[in-house]
């Protein structure tokens, strides 16, 4: 059913990693049969159940919102007991056949977990614990079964799909038909998938390195075939890349990707049958931006890479989620970096950690990449598990080097193919293959929080010796045990006066305090610390403006040049916050403007990198740098510094913009649009540029670039452009998502009133997660000025939405609540208003487990 059920207190209790016990029964084989009807789907599940070891425990199956019609043991009725979320069967048999017939209603499933309907098509989402909404089962990742699936439906649903290979299909009476699929690889229930619907189909094939031909199929909504090509091309690149870089080949004869409109996240790696959010499949130049194209390539890659890291070797329990997610994010990042700009991809990954993961890790949802206690597993598909998890894998890669790392991967697969294992098993394989002791390194899996690394230095001219003193400590939150020093790969470059590198290497920083000493250094060098963000830590070193300007020009790493520019910018902002607090006028050091001017003028600099530098920093990333924030002063100071840079470089911005205008290349567009965004900050004079670019845009990237500039600077032309855009695209949902997001990010005081009206817009629906994320999620996460307005109306708007979503789709609700629970840095007035909203939510009669976990953790904090 759609609505959240009343939740029993025992379902609100946390599960603990320490309580893990291996399963008491196994189900090596499962045969499923679906009679699909929107409101009355009948599921017959026949399991071969085996007792493991000798014990007398009852068989306990998980089940959620199921109507049980029949239960048979070896073909005979048997006694059973139902408890909230469970079915208990007492039996003395050690091996038996269990038949269960359940009824479910896909059409009423608005939570989009289990079997549901997306715009007329049946589809499934079973990770993490959605399979139990289809039938009673041992719904845990360490129970692996071979599946045979029979699907029967009306012929109005021409495609009937499931995992593995098609065994048989045929016609039935009454306009119905069926298909039978068999997956030869044992898998946990979370990888089960079923799709039934009418689609356009793009087909291709890939010949693996060993010469096997794999059929590739991408299914999209009718009329969208022309938008499936990029996804298909990305899939083929991913398959080839995994062979060449990781020595991994695909293992079935068919690989299917189905794009659906209603999906709670990006995509799902079901064995042989990936189900995707349309956002990560459909693209053409008119409707998708360069960033969208990149996103598709990376998510298609990510899900494909899961076939080995996740499916062939899976997780023993959900606490080990980072085993597959951290590793697979690392692999998709490497894929993108090998195919495109390594520096720009690295900068994107660093921004996710610094802006989102650091925030999560200093707030109420702070958890180690291997969490120890969980109420609702869906709440732990986090930037910590995924992105910090990927950083942890990357650190091992840095410590071991590519060759030893790949030897570790090989050993991991040799040992664990076909198994459900732990993060420790992965590290052990890396350790054994490389001979490197990773005992201390393992702490990264169990310690939450962001380590702070403070660096001071001294130079002794008489002995030509340079020393760096490193200190690390990880803040301890209430209720946490003391934290030990971590094994931090500390990457360092020392620059001489002429900008040449004197030293460039990675050090093992393993103690609370450590000194690095360098001899034969003829003058005080400039240190480029933690290059390429060699560890997910907060770095403190008191750089001077001159040092940062030198690093911006000369650092050997492009990422380090970006880091230097970001430090210049943020130091300027914080200096102005201080001036405001002291009641003084704001001011910007002209050398800072010169530094950015140099970037605009530098034609040798990679354009994508220049764009990243000139995007400067969002409000939320600045907030992340401080312990406490005076938000109103911060907003004023940031606006001032951006305007001062833009005004100071106006001529150069204009000249470079004109020069880039004709170039048809993604990096050039990215830089050009960033320049336009800055020009809009200078004065109204440049509005005509925005209007021209919008009118003559030859694709979505340029149209959206113009709109974004107008929206962010609140230009006079904004409303007219927004209206024109809406008229052109109101029948194209994914494009309307961009429009809804822009609406949500407008910073003027009327924005909330407009958003309330937009909830009734014909293209909007609270049932569709993409729409909700665009309108409500973007407002809360990206419109800091209006979400945190002092009168609390921003918080109230989100809270009202959460109350509705709590019933409709708890998973989406729990995702977009994030900015409301991260209140610790704000002033007392704002905090009180945020907490009052959380109290209101906590008092709701049918609060979902998803929201309960986040709200209660926040209020306990
Ligand atoms: N494994 C899925 C995520 C499932 C989320 C469940 N709430 C997609 C991915 O990470 O590839
Ligand atoms: Zn994943």
mmCIF file of N, CA, C and O and ligand atoms in Angstrom, residues 127 267-269 299 302-303 306 309 321 324-326 328-329 332 381 386, ligand 2:
data_model
loop_
_atom_site.group_PDB
_atom_site.id
_atom_site.type_symbol
_atom_site.label_atom_id
_atom_site.label_comp_id
_atom_site.label_asym_id
_atom_site.label_seq_id
_atom_site.Cartn_x
_atom_site.Cartn_y
_atom_site.Cartn_z
ATOM 1 N N UNK A 127 16.856 -3.059 -3.684
ATOM 2 C CA UNK A 127 17.869 -2.656 -2.715
ATOM 3 C C UNK A 127 17.328 -1.457 -1.920
ATOM 4 O O UNK A 127 16.763 -0.549 -2.515
ATOM 5 N N UNK A 267 20.039 5.014 -10.328
ATOM 6 C CA UNK A 267 19.947 3.778 -11.105
ATOM 7 C C UNK A 267 20.206 2.597 -10.188
ATOM 8 O O UNK A 267 20.614 2.778 -9.044
ATOM 9 N N UNK A 268 19.966 1.385 -10.721
ATOM 10 C CA UNK A 268 20.132 0.184 -9.901
ATOM 11 C C UNK A 268 20.744 -0.940 -10.722
ATOM 12 O O UNK A 268 20.307 -1.240 -11.822
ATOM 13 N N UNK A 269 21.741 -1.588 -10.123
ATOM 14 C CA UNK A 269 22.605 -2.538 -10.836
ATOM 15 C C UNK A 269 22.077 -3.972 -10.905
ATOM 16 O O UNK A 269 22.878 -4.907 -11.039
ATOM 17 N N UNK A 299 27.136 7.301 -14.584
ATOM 18 C CA UNK A 299 26.202 6.388 -13.896
ATOM 19 C C UNK A 299 26.068 5.072 -14.683
ATOM 20 O O UNK A 299 26.015 3.990 -14.091
ATOM 21 N N UNK A 302 29.052 3.294 -13.642
ATOM 22 C CA UNK A 302 28.942 2.843 -12.246
ATOM 23 C C UNK A 302 28.114 1.550 -12.148
ATOM 24 O O UNK A 302 28.560 0.569 -11.544
ATOM 25 N N UNK A 303 26.938 1.557 -12.741
ATOM 26 C CA UNK A 303 26.089 0.361 -12.617
ATOM 27 C C UNK A 303 26.726 -0.833 -13.329
ATOM 28 O O UNK A 303 26.664 -1.962 -12.848
ATOM 29 N N UNK A 306 29.392 -2.386 -11.201
ATOM 30 C CA UNK A 306 28.855 -3.193 -10.093
ATOM 31 C C UNK A 306 28.769 -4.679 -10.461
ATOM 32 O O UNK A 306 28.697 -5.521 -9.574
ATOM 33 N N UNK A 309 31.993 -5.632 -8.900
ATOM 34 C CA UNK A 309 32.124 -5.132 -7.525
ATOM 35 C C UNK A 309 30.726 -4.830 -6.975
ATOM 36 O O UNK A 309 30.266 -3.694 -7.000
ATOM 37 N N UNK A 321 28.080 -1.872 3.194
ATOM 38 C CA UNK A 321 27.682 -1.295 1.910
ATOM 39 C C UNK A 321 28.845 -0.642 1.147
ATOM 40 O O UNK A 321 28.940 -0.714 -0.078
ATOM 41 N N UNK A 324 30.916 -2.378 -1.682
ATOM 42 C CA UNK A 324 30.585 -2.297 -3.109
ATOM 43 C C UNK A 324 30.452 -0.862 -3.589
ATOM 44 O O UNK A 324 30.816 -0.555 -4.716
ATOM 45 N N UNK A 325 29.947 0.042 -2.735
ATOM 46 C CA UNK A 325 29.690 1.398 -3.229
ATOM 47 C C UNK A 325 30.953 2.262 -3.267
ATOM 48 O O UNK A 325 31.205 2.949 -4.246
ATOM 49 N N UNK A 326 31.725 2.231 -2.200
ATOM 50 C CA UNK A 326 32.970 3.015 -2.224
ATOM 51 C C UNK A 326 33.849 2.564 -3.368
ATOM 52 O O UNK A 326 34.389 3.368 -4.139
ATOM 53 N N UNK A 328 32.983 0.944 -6.112
ATOM 54 C CA UNK A 328 32.418 1.186 -7.444
ATOM 55 C C UNK A 328 32.446 2.676 -7.790
ATOM 56 O O UNK A 328 32.655 3.046 -8.951
ATOM 57 N N UNK A 329 32.273 3.544 -6.803
ATOM 58 C CA UNK A 329 32.442 4.983 -7.086
ATOM 59 C C UNK A 329 33.897 5.252 -7.491
ATOM 60 O O UNK A 329 34.153 5.973 -8.464
ATOM 61 N N UNK A 332 34.132 4.229 -11.015
ATOM 62 C CA UNK A 332 33.506 5.125 -12.016
ATOM 63 C C UNK A 332 34.283 6.440 -12.111
ATOM 64 O O UNK A 332 34.391 7.033 -13.188
ATOM 65 N N UNK A 381 22.648 5.287 2.294
ATOM 66 C CA UNK A 381 23.215 5.434 0.946
ATOM 67 C C UNK A 381 23.711 6.870 0.847
ATOM 68 O O UNK A 381 23.118 7.709 0.183
ATOM 69 N N UNK A 386 29.396 6.299 0.161
ATOM 70 C CA UNK A 386 29.762 6.296 -1.254
ATOM 71 C C UNK A 386 31.069 7.065 -1.500
ATOM 72 O O UNK A 386 32.033 6.526 -2.034
HETATM 73 ZN ZN1 LIG B 2 26.477 1.870 -6.619
#
